[in-house]
PDB file of C-alpha atoms in Angstrom:
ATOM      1  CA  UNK A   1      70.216  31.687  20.257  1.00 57.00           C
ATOM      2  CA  UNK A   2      68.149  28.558  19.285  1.00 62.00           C
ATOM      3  CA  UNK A   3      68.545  26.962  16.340  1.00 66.00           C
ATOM      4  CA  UNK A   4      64.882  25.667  14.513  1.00 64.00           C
ATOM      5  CA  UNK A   5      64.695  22.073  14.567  1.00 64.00           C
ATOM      6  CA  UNK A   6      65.850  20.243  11.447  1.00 66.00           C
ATOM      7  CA  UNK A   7      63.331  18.561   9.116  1.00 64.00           C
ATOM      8  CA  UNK A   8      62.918  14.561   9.479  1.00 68.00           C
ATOM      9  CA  UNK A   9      64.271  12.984   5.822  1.00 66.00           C
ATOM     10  CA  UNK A  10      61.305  11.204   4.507  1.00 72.00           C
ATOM     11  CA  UNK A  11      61.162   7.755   5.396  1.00 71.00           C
ATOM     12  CA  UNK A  12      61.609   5.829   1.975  1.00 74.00           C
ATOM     13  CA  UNK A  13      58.494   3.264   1.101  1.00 73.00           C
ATOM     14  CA  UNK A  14      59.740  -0.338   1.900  1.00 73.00           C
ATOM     15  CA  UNK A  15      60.084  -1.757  -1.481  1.00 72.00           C
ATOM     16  CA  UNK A  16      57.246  -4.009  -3.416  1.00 72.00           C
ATOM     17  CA  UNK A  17      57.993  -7.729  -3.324  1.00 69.00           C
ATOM     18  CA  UNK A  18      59.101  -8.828  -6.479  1.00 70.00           C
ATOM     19  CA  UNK A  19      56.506 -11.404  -8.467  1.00 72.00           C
ATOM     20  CA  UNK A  20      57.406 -14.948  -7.847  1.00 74.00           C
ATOM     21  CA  UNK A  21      59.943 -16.664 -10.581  1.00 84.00           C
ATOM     22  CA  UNK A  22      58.090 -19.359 -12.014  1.00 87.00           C
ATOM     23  CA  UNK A  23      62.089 -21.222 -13.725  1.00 91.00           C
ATOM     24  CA  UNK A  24      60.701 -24.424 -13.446  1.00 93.00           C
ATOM     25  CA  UNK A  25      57.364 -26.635 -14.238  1.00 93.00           C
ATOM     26  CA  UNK A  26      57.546 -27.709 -10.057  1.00 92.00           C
ATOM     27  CA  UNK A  27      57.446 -23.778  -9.582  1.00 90.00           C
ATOM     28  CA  UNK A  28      54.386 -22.831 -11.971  1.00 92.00           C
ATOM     29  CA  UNK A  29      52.575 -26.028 -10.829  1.00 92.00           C
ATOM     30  CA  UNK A  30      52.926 -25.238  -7.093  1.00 90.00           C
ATOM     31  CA  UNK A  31      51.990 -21.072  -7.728  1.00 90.00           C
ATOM     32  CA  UNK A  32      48.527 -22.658  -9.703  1.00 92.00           C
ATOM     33  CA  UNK A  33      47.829 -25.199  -7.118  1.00 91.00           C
ATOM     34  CA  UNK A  34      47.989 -21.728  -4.510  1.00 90.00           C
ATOM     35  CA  UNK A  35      46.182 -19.959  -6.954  1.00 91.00           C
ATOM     36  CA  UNK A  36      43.174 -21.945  -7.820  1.00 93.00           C
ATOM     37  CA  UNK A  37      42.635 -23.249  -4.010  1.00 91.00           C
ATOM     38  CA  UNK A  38      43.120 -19.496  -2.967  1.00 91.00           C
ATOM     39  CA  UNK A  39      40.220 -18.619  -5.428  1.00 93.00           C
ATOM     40  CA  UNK A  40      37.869 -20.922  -4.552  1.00 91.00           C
ATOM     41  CA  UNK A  41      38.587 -20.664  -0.687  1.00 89.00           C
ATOM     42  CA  UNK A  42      37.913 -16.772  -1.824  1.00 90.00           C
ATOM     43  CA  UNK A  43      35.032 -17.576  -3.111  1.00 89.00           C
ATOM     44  CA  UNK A  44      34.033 -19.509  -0.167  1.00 86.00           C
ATOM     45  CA  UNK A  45      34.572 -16.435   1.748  1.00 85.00           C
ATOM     46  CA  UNK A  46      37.292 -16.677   3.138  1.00 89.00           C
ATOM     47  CA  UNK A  47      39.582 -13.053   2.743  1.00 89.00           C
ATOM     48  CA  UNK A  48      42.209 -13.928   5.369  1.00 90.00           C
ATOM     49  CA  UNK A  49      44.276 -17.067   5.228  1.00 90.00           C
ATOM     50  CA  UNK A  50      48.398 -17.078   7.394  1.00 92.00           C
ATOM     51  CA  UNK A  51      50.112 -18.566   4.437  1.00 90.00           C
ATOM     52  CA  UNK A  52      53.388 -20.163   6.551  1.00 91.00           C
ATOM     53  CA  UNK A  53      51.001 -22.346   8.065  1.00 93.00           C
ATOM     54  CA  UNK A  54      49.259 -23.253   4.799  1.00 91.00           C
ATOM     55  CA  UNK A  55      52.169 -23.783   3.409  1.00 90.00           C
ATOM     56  CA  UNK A  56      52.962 -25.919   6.453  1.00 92.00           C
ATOM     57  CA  UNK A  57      49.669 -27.841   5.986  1.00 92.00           C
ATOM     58  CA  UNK A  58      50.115 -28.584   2.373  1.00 90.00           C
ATOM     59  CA  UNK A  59      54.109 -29.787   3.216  1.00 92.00           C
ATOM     60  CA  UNK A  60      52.732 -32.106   5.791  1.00 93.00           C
ATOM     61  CA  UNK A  61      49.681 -33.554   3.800  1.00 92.00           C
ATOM     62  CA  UNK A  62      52.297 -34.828   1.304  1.00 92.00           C
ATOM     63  CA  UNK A  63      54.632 -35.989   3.599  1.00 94.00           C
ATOM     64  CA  UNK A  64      51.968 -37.851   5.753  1.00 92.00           C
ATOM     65  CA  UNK A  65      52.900 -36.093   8.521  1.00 94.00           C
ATOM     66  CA  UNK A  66      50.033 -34.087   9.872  1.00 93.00           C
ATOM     67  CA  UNK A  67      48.903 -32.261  13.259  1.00 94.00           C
ATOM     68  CA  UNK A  68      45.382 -33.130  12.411  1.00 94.00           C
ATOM     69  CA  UNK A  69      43.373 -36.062  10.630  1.00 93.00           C
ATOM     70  CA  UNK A  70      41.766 -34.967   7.734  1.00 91.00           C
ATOM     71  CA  UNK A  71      38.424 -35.064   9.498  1.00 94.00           C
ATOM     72  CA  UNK A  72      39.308 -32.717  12.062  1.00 95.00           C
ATOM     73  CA  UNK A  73      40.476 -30.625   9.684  1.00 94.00           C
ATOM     74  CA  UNK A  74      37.379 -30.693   7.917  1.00 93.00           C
ATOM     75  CA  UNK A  75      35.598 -29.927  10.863  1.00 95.00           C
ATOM     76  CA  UNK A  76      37.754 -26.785  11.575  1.00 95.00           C
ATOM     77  CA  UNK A  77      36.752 -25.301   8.115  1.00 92.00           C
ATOM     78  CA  UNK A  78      33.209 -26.254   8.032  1.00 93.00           C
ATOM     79  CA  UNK A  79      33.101 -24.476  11.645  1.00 93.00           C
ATOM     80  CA  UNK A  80      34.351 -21.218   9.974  1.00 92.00           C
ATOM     81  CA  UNK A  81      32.654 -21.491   7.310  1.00 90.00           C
ATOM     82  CA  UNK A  82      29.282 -22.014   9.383  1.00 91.00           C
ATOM     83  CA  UNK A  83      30.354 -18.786  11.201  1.00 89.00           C
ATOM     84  CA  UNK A  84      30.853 -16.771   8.197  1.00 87.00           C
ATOM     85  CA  UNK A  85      27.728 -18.073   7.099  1.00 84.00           C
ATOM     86  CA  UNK A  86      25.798 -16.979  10.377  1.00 86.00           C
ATOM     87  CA  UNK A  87      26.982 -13.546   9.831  1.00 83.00           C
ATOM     88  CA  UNK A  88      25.733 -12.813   6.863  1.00 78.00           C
ATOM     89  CA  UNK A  89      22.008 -14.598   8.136  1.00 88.00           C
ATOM     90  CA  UNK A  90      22.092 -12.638  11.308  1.00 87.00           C
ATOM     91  CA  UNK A  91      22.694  -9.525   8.863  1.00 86.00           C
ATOM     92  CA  UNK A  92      19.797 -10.915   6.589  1.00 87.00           C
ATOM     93  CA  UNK A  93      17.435 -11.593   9.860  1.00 91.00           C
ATOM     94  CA  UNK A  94      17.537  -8.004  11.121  1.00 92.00           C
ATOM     95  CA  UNK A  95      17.812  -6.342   7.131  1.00 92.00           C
ATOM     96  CA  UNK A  96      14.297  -8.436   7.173  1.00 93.00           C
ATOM     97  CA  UNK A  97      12.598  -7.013  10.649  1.00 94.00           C
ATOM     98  CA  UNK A  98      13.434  -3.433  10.013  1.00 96.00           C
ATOM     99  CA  UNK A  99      11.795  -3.833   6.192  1.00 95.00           C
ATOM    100  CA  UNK A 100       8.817  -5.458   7.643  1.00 96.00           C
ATOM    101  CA  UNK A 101       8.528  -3.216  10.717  1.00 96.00           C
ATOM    102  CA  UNK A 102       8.393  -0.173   7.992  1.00 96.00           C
ATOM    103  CA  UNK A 103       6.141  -2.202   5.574  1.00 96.00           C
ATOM    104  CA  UNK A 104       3.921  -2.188   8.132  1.00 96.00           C
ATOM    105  CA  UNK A 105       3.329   1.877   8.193  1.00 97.00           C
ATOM    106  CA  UNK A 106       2.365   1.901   4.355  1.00 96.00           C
ATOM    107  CA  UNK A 107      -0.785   2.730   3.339  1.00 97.00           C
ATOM    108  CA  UNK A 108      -2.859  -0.540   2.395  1.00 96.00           C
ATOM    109  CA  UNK A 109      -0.393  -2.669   3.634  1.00 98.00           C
ATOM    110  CA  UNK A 110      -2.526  -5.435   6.936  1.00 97.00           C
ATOM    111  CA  UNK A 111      -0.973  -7.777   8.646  1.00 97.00           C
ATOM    112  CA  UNK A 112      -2.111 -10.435  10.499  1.00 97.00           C
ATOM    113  CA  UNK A 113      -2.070 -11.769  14.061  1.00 96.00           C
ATOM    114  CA  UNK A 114       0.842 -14.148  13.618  1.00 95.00           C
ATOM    115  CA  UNK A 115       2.958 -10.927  11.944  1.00 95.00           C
ATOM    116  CA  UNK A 116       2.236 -11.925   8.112  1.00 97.00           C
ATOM    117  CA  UNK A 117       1.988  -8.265   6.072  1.00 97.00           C
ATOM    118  CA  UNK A 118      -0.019  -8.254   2.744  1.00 97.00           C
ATOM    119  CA  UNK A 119      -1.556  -6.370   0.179  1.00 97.00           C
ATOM    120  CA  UNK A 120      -5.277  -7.145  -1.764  1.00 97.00           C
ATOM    121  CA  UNK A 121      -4.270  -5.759  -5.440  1.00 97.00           C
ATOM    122  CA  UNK A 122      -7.035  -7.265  -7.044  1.00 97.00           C
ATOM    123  CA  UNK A 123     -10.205  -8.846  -5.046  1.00 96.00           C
ATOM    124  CA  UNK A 124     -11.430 -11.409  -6.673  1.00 96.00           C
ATOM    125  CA  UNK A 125     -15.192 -13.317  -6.077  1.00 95.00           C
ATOM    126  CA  UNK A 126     -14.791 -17.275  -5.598  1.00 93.00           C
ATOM    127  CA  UNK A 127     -14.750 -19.776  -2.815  1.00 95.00           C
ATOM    128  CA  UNK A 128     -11.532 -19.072   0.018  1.00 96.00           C
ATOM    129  CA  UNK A 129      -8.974 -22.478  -0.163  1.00 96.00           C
ATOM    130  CA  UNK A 130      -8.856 -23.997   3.350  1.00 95.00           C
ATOM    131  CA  UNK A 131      -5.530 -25.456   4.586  1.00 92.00           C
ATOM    132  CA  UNK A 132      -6.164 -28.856   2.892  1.00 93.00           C
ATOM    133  CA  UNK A 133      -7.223 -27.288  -0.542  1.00 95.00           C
ATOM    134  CA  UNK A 134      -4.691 -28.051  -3.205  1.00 95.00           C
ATOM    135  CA  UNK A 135      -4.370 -24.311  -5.189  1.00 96.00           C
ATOM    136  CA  UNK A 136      -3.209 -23.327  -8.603  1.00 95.00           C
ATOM    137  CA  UNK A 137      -1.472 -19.986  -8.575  1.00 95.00           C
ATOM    138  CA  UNK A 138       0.578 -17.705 -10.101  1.00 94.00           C
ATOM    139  CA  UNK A 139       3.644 -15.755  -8.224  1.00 95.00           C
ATOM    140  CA  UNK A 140       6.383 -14.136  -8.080  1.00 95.00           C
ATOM    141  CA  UNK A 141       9.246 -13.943  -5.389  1.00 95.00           C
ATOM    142  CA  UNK A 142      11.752 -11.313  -4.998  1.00 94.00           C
ATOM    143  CA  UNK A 143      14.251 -10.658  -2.227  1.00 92.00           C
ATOM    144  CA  UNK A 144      14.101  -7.232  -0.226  1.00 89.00           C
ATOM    145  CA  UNK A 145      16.109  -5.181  -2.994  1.00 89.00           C
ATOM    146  CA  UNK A 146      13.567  -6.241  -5.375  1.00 90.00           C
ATOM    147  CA  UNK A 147      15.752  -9.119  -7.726  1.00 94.00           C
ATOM    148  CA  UNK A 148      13.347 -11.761  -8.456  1.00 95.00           C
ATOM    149  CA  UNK A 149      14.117 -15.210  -7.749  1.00 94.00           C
ATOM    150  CA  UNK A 150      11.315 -17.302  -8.754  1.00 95.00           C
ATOM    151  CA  UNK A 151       8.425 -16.912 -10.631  1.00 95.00           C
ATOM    152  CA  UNK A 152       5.520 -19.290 -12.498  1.00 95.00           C
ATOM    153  CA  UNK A 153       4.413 -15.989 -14.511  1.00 93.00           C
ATOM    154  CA  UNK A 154       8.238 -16.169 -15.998  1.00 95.00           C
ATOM    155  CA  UNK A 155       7.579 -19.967 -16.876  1.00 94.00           C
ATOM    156  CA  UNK A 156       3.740 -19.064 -18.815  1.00 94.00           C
ATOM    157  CA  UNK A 157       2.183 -21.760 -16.297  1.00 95.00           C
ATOM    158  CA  UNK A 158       0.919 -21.159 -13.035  1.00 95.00           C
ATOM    159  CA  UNK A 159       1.697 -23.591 -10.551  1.00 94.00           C
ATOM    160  CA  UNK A 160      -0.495 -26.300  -8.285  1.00 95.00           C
ATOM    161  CA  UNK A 161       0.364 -27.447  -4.845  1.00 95.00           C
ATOM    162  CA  UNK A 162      -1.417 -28.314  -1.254  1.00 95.00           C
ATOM    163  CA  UNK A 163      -1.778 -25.682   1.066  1.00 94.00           C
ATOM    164  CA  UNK A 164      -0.543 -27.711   3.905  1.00 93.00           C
ATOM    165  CA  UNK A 165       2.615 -28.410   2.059  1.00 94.00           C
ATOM    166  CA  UNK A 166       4.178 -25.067   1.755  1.00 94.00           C
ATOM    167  CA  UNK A 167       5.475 -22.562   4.095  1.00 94.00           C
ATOM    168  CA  UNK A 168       3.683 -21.051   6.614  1.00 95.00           C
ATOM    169  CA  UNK A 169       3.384 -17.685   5.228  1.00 94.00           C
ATOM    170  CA  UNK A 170       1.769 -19.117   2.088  1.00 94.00           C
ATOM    171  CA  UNK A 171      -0.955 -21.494   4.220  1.00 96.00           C
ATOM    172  CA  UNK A 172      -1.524 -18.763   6.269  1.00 96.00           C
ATOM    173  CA  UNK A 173      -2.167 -16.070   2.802  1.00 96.00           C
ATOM    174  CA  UNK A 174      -3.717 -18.217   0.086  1.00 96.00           C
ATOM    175  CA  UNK A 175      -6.488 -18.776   2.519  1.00 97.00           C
ATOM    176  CA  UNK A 176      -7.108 -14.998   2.583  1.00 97.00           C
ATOM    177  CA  UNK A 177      -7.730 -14.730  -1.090  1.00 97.00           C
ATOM    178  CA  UNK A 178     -10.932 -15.557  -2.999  1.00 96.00           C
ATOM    179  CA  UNK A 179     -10.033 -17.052  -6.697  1.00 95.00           C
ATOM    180  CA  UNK A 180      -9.172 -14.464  -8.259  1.00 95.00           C
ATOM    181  CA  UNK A 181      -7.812 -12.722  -6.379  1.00 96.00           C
ATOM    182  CA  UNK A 182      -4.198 -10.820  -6.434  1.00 96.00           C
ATOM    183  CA  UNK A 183      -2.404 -10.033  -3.276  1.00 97.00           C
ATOM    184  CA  UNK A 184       1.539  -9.514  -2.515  1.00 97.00           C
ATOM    185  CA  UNK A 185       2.852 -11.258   0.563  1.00 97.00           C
ATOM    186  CA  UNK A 186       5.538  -9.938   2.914  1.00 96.00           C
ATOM    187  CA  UNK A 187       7.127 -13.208   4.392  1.00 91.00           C
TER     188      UNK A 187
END
């Protein structure tokens, strides 16, 4: 006869690591210096961090005794922090193409050779600015999820600058419009 195999005990949950004692002033001082730089570096982006060797870093930096000079340890984190950075611009970059690429479908939305999309909300019946003409207009920005950013309406003044001193997508617009006009921009 064969005997049914015997159930496996459950394998207990290693226990939780017990909160740091903070006994002494040295010991709360050194947990807020970890703290605070651990929030901003947070806030920086960073989620990761191998805290032996940051311990190790900070141990060194007071003893004068370091593997790298300060500025090539500033280069290492401005390097990751560039990459970080890149990530979330490459994600912004291609968030931006597939919006415009569906703008484009909508019904009264034109675009122009060099790719700029618009809208004419109101047509208006004065003289067209040329690339030299200095232009007092209202707007309004707002990033793809609609949050507005900017906006002279917001301020009760509209605003006055040179055509040829603004980015492209503006140049390229404002010379569309007859005063008076109203049009929305996809840049």
């Amino acid at each position: 006869t064969t005997q049914p195999p015997k159930a496996k005990a459950p394998v207990p949950a290693p226990p939780k690591p017990a909160a740091p004692a903070l006994k002494t002033t040295l010991d709360s001082v050194s947990y807020a210096i970890g703290l605070m730089d651990g929030k901003f570096f947070k806030q920086q982006g960073f989620n990761q961090i191998n805290g032996t060797l940051l311990g190790k870093g900070f141990s060194d930096a007071l003893s004068g005794k370091t593997i790298l000079t300060p500025e090539q340890a500033d280069g290492v984190i401005r390097r990751q922090l560039q990459a970080m950075a890149r990530k979330n611009i490459d994600k912004n970059i291609q968030d931006g193409k597939t919006f415009l690429t569906n703008n484009a479908k909508r019904p009264g939305v034109k675009q122009t050779a060099s790719g700029l999309q618009y809208e004419v909300l109101k047509e208006g019946d004065g003289m067209r600015p040329t690339d030299s003409s200095t232009v007092k207009v209202h707007y309004e920005g707002t990033l793809l999820n609609g949050k507005k950013f900017d906006s002279s309406r917001d301020r009760g003044e509209p605003t006055s600058f040179p055509l040829n001193r603004v980015i492209a997508g503006w140049t390229e617009g404002l010379q569309l419009m007859k005063a008076g006009s109203r049009y929305k921009f996809y840049l």
